[in-house]
């Protein structure tokens, strides 16, 4: 389903528009500033001041004070409340650990940004429903406190070509092909994060290949999967906060080498390069990298 277009000050919650020009005007939004932190300040015995523990962000709690406004049409008001309830009810979101839904928002002077989380509260007041007026208390908990670009970007890479010298007979499979310098040329996989903070990609390797290794050139960090993929098979490496896992197309899990750190494989702001290697007897495997621009604020 195509996401609806947003105008300034509008929000999109599960395909239902809120804000100016809609049937759900918004009075106030809380939680768009700095998210709450998870860090303790511990008193130092016999010394001034306190010791500050590492400060991690908690979830971002978005509270929306709004109301359904359908003058003289209580049935339409009820239907809008029902649509909001239905948006958060699909089992693939509500009953699956880690699954989230988007909350999109358009602020003046900024592109549409999106947060991912769960609808935690939707409390209507029906006292004036007969007049088509139903105040709503809405709370959305974004599991990742960052704001993300509305559009997911994607890069597809085949294995790098061989050196300009060609093959030397006899050639035996598997042929190991790697990206890098080739006859004075480069085959880079450029990733551009147009935001102002790090983002985490979702990487998919499509077989046939064995033991793929993905590298972020600027940081030197690598992810190496211990797996053999046949043609038509794939594995997915999800590095996103709250989503971090590696899984195969058949639902099986994949082991990474001990030096592979999903949480450290972040894409910084600006342009950087991803390369990968694998053993492939056909040179037909490919890799896709999907990511969103990430922002600290609206």
CSV table of C-alpha atoms in Angstrom, one decimal, residues 31-287:
chain,number,residue,atom,x,y,z
A,31,UNK,CA,8.0,13.5,22.9
A,32,UNK,CA,9.6,15.0,19.8
A,33,UNK,CA,12.6,16.4,21.7
A,34,UNK,CA,15.4,14.5,23.4
A,35,UNK,CA,14.3,11.0,24.4
A,36,UNK,CA,14.5,9.8,28.0
A,37,UNK,CA,17.8,8.3,29.0
A,38,UNK,CA,18.7,5.1,30.8
A,39,UNK,CA,21.7,6.0,33.1
A,40,UNK,CA,22.2,6.4,36.8
A,41,UNK,CA,23.9,9.2,38.7
A,42,UNK,CA,25.6,7.5,41.7
A,43,UNK,CA,26.8,9.5,44.7
A,44,UNK,CA,30.5,9.3,45.5
A,45,UNK,CA,31.2,8.7,49.2
A,46,UNK,CA,33.6,11.2,50.7
A,47,UNK,CA,33.7,13.3,47.5
A,48,UNK,CA,31.8,16.0,45.8
A,49,UNK,CA,29.5,15.3,42.8
A,50,UNK,CA,28.3,12.1,41.4
A,51,UNK,CA,29.5,9.4,39.0
A,52,UNK,CA,27.6,9.3,35.7
A,53,UNK,CA,27.0,5.8,34.3
A,54,UNK,CA,26.7,5.3,30.5
A,55,UNK,CA,23.6,7.2,29.3
A,56,UNK,CA,21.6,5.2,26.8
A,57,UNK,CA,18.4,6.4,25.2
A,58,UNK,CA,15.1,4.7,26.2
A,59,UNK,CA,12.1,4.4,23.9
A,60,UNK,CA,10.7,7.6,22.5
A,61,UNK,CA,7.2,8.2,23.9
A,62,UNK,CA,5.1,10.2,21.5
A,63,UNK,CA,1.9,11.5,23.1
A,64,UNK,CA,-0.7,13.0,20.7
A,65,UNK,CA,-3.6,15.1,22.1
A,66,UNK,CA,-6.2,15.1,19.2
A,67,UNK,CA,-9.8,14.6,18.5
A,68,UNK,CA,-12.0,13.1,15.7
A,69,UNK,CA,-14.1,16.0,14.3
A,70,UNK,CA,-17.0,14.9,12.0
A,71,UNK,CA,-19.8,17.4,12.8
A,72,UNK,CA,-23.2,15.8,12.8
A,73,UNK,CA,-21.8,12.4,11.7
A,74,UNK,CA,-21.1,10.2,14.7
A,75,UNK,CA,-20.9,7.1,12.5
A,76,UNK,CA,-17.9,8.6,10.6
A,77,UNK,CA,-16.3,9.5,14.0
A,78,UNK,CA,-16.7,5.9,15.1
A,79,UNK,CA,-15.3,4.6,11.8
A,80,UNK,CA,-12.1,6.7,12.2
A,81,UNK,CA,-11.5,5.5,15.7
A,82,UNK,CA,-12.0,1.9,14.5
A,83,UNK,CA,-9.4,2.5,11.7
A,84,UNK,CA,-6.8,3.6,14.2
A,85,UNK,CA,-7.5,0.6,16.3
A,86,UNK,CA,-7.2,-1.7,13.3
A,87,UNK,CA,-3.9,-0.1,12.2
A,88,UNK,CA,-2.2,-1.5,15.4
A,89,UNK,CA,-4.0,-4.8,15.4
A,90,UNK,CA,-2.4,-7.0,12.7
A,91,UNK,CA,-1.0,-10.1,14.3
A,92,UNK,CA,2.3,-9.7,12.3
A,93,UNK,CA,2.9,-6.5,14.3
A,94,UNK,CA,1.1,-7.1,17.6
A,95,UNK,CA,2.1,-10.7,18.3
A,96,UNK,CA,5.6,-10.9,16.9
A,97,UNK,CA,8.5,-10.0,19.1
A,98,UNK,CA,10.4,-7.0,17.7
A,99,UNK,CA,7.8,-6.2,15.0
A,100,UNK,CA,6.9,-2.5,14.7
A,101,UNK,CA,4.7,-0.2,12.7
A,102,UNK,CA,5.5,3.3,11.3
A,103,UNK,CA,4.5,6.7,12.5
A,104,UNK,CA,5.2,9.3,9.8
A,105,UNK,CA,5.4,13.0,10.4
A,106,UNK,CA,5.9,16.1,8.3
A,107,UNK,CA,7.4,19.2,10.0
A,108,UNK,CA,7.7,22.5,8.1
A,109,UNK,CA,11.1,22.9,6.5
A,110,UNK,CA,11.9,19.2,6.8
A,111,UNK,CA,11.2,16.1,4.7
A,112,UNK,CA,8.8,13.5,5.9
A,113,UNK,CA,10.4,11.4,8.6
A,114,UNK,CA,9.3,8.2,10.2
A,115,UNK,CA,9.6,6.5,13.6
A,116,UNK,CA,9.0,2.8,14.2
A,117,UNK,CA,7.3,1.4,17.3
A,118,UNK,CA,4.0,0.3,18.8
A,119,UNK,CA,0.7,2.1,19.5
A,120,UNK,CA,0.5,1.8,23.3
A,121,UNK,CA,-2.6,3.8,24.0
A,122,UNK,CA,-5.7,4.9,22.1
A,123,UNK,CA,-8.4,6.1,24.5
A,124,UNK,CA,-11.5,7.9,23.0
A,125,UNK,CA,-14.0,9.9,25.0
A,126,UNK,CA,-17.5,9.3,23.7
A,127,UNK,CA,-19.4,11.9,25.7
A,128,UNK,CA,-19.9,14.2,22.7
A,129,UNK,CA,-19.8,11.5,20.0
A,130,UNK,CA,-23.4,12.4,19.0
A,131,UNK,CA,-22.1,15.7,17.8
A,132,UNK,CA,-19.2,14.1,15.8
A,133,UNK,CA,-16.6,15.1,18.4
A,134,UNK,CA,-14.5,12.4,20.0
A,135,UNK,CA,-11.3,13.5,21.9
A,136,UNK,CA,-8.5,11.0,21.7
A,137,UNK,CA,-5.5,10.3,24.0
A,138,UNK,CA,-2.9,8.6,21.8
A,139,UNK,CA,0.5,7.2,22.8
A,140,UNK,CA,3.1,5.7,20.5
A,141,UNK,CA,6.3,4.2,21.8
A,142,UNK,CA,9.1,4.4,19.2
A,143,UNK,CA,11.5,1.5,20.1
A,144,UNK,CA,14.3,3.3,18.3
A,145,UNK,CA,14.5,6.9,19.3
A,146,UNK,CA,16.0,8.1,16.0
A,147,UNK,CA,14.0,9.7,13.2
A,148,UNK,CA,14.4,8.1,9.8
A,149,UNK,CA,14.0,9.0,6.2
A,150,UNK,CA,10.6,8.2,4.7
A,151,UNK,CA,12.1,6.3,1.8
A,152,UNK,CA,14.2,3.2,2.2
A,153,UNK,CA,17.2,3.2,-0.1
A,154,UNK,CA,18.8,0.2,-1.6
A,155,UNK,CA,22.0,-0.8,-3.3
A,156,UNK,CA,22.6,-4.1,-5.2
A,157,UNK,CA,26.1,-5.4,-5.8
A,158,UNK,CA,27.5,-8.4,-7.6
A,159,UNK,CA,30.9,-9.7,-6.7
A,160,UNK,CA,33.8,-7.5,-8.0
A,161,UNK,CA,35.3,-8.4,-11.4
A,162,UNK,CA,38.6,-10.2,-11.7
A,163,UNK,CA,41.9,-8.5,-12.5
A,164,UNK,CA,42.5,-7.4,-16.1
A,165,UNK,CA,44.9,-10.3,-16.6
A,166,UNK,CA,42.0,-12.8,-17.0
A,167,UNK,CA,42.1,-16.5,-16.2
A,168,UNK,CA,45.1,-18.8,-16.2
A,169,UNK,CA,44.2,-22.4,-17.2
A,170,UNK,CA,43.3,-24.8,-15.7
A,171,UNK,CA,40.5,-23.0,-13.8
A,172,UNK,CA,38.9,-24.9,-11.0
A,173,UNK,CA,35.7,-24.1,-9.0
A,174,UNK,CA,35.0,-22.6,-6.7
A,175,UNK,CA,36.2,-19.3,-8.1
A,176,UNK,CA,36.7,-16.7,-5.3
A,177,UNK,CA,35.9,-13.2,-6.5
A,178,UNK,CA,36.4,-10.1,-4.5
A,179,UNK,CA,35.7,-6.4,-4.9
A,180,UNK,CA,38.6,-3.9,-4.9
A,181,UNK,CA,41.2,-2.5,-7.2
A,182,UNK,CA,40.9,-4.0,-10.7
A,183,UNK,CA,43.3,-2.7,-13.4
A,184,UNK,CA,43.3,0.8,-12.0
A,185,UNK,CA,39.6,0.9,-11.6
A,186,UNK,CA,37.4,0.4,-8.6
A,187,UNK,CA,34.0,-1.3,-8.2
A,188,UNK,CA,32.7,0.4,-5.0
A,189,UNK,CA,29.3,0.1,-3.4
A,190,UNK,CA,28.6,3.7,-2.4
A,191,UNK,CA,26.1,4.2,0.4
A,192,UNK,CA,25.0,7.8,1.2
A,193,UNK,CA,23.4,8.5,4.6
A,194,UNK,CA,22.0,12.0,4.1
A,195,UNK,CA,21.0,12.3,7.8
A,196,UNK,CA,23.1,13.6,10.7
A,197,UNK,CA,23.6,10.4,12.7
A,198,UNK,CA,24.5,6.8,12.1
A,199,UNK,CA,22.1,4.4,10.5
A,200,UNK,CA,22.0,0.5,10.5
A,201,UNK,CA,21.5,-1.4,7.2
A,202,UNK,CA,19.7,-4.6,6.3
A,203,UNK,CA,22.0,-6.8,4.2
A,204,UNK,CA,20.7,-9.7,2.0
A,205,UNK,CA,23.0,-12.2,0.3
A,206,UNK,CA,21.5,-14.1,-2.6
A,207,UNK,CA,23.2,-17.4,-3.6
A,208,UNK,CA,24.9,-19.4,-4.9
A,209,UNK,CA,27.9,-18.6,-2.7
A,210,UNK,CA,29.6,-19.6,0.5
A,211,UNK,CA,30.9,-17.7,3.5
A,212,UNK,CA,30.1,-14.2,2.4
A,213,UNK,CA,32.0,-11.4,4.1
A,214,UNK,CA,30.7,-7.8,4.0
A,215,UNK,CA,33.1,-4.9,4.8
A,216,UNK,CA,32.5,-1.2,5.6
A,217,UNK,CA,35.6,0.3,4.2
A,218,UNK,CA,35.9,3.5,6.2
A,219,UNK,CA,35.5,1.8,9.6
A,220,UNK,CA,37.2,-1.4,8.7
A,221,UNK,CA,34.3,-3.4,10.3
A,222,UNK,CA,33.3,-6.7,8.8
A,223,UNK,CA,30.5,-9.2,9.0
A,224,UNK,CA,31.3,-12.8,8.0
A,225,UNK,CA,28.5,-15.4,7.7
A,226,UNK,CA,29.4,-19.1,8.0
A,227,UNK,CA,26.9,-20.4,5.5
A,228,UNK,CA,26.6,-22.1,2.1
A,229,UNK,CA,23.8,-20.8,-0.2
A,230,UNK,CA,22.5,-22.6,-3.2
A,231,UNK,CA,20.9,-20.9,-6.2
A,232,UNK,CA,17.7,-19.3,-5.1
A,233,UNK,CA,18.6,-19.3,-1.4
A,234,UNK,CA,19.4,-16.2,0.6
A,235,UNK,CA,20.4,-15.0,4.1
A,236,UNK,CA,19.6,-11.7,5.7
A,237,UNK,CA,21.7,-9.8,8.2
A,238,UNK,CA,19.7,-7.2,10.1
A,239,UNK,CA,21.8,-4.8,12.0
A,240,UNK,CA,19.0,-2.4,13.1
A,241,UNK,CA,18.6,-1.7,16.8
A,242,UNK,CA,15.9,-4.0,18.3
A,243,UNK,CA,15.9,-6.1,15.1
A,244,UNK,CA,19.5,-7.6,15.1
A,245,UNK,CA,19.5,-11.1,13.8
A,246,UNK,CA,20.7,-13.3,10.9
A,247,UNK,CA,18.3,-15.6,9.3
A,248,UNK,CA,18.1,-17.8,6.2
A,249,UNK,CA,15.2,-18.0,3.6
A,250,UNK,CA,14.1,-21.3,5.3
A,251,UNK,CA,13.9,-19.6,8.7
A,252,UNK,CA,17.1,-21.2,10.0
A,253,UNK,CA,19.6,-19.1,11.9
A,254,UNK,CA,23.1,-18.4,10.6
A,255,UNK,CA,26.3,-18.2,12.6
A,256,UNK,CA,28.6,-15.2,12.3
A,257,UNK,CA,32.3,-15.3,13.0
A,258,UNK,CA,33.3,-14.1,16.5
A,259,UNK,CA,34.7,-10.8,15.1
A,260,UNK,CA,31.4,-9.9,13.5
A,261,UNK,CA,29.5,-7.3,15.6
A,262,UNK,CA,26.1,-6.4,14.3
A,263,UNK,CA,25.7,-3.4,16.7
A,264,UNK,CA,29.0,-1.9,15.4
A,265,UNK,CA,28.2,-2.2,11.7
A,266,UNK,CA,26.8,1.4,11.4
A,267,UNK,CA,26.7,3.6,8.4
A,268,UNK,CA,27.9,7.1,9.3
A,269,UNK,CA,26.5,10.3,7.9
A,270,UNK,CA,27.7,11.1,4.4
A,271,UNK,CA,29.0,8.8,1.7
A,272,UNK,CA,30.9,5.6,2.5
A,273,UNK,CA,31.7,2.3,0.8
A,274,UNK,CA,30.6,-1.3,1.2
A,275,UNK,CA,32.5,-4.2,-0.3
A,276,UNK,CA,32.0,-7.9,-0.1
A,277,UNK,CA,33.6,-11.2,-0.9
A,278,UNK,CA,32.4,-14.8,-1.2
A,279,UNK,CA,33.2,-18.1,-2.8
A,280,UNK,CA,31.0,-18.5,-5.9
A,281,UNK,CA,31.5,-21.1,-8.7
A,282,UNK,CA,29.2,-19.2,-11.1
A,283,UNK,CA,29.9,-15.5,-10.3
A,284,UNK,CA,26.1,-14.9,-10.3
A,285,UNK,CA,25.5,-14.3,-6.6
A,286,UNK,CA,24.6,-10.8,-5.4
A,287,UNK,CA,24.2,-8.7,-2.3
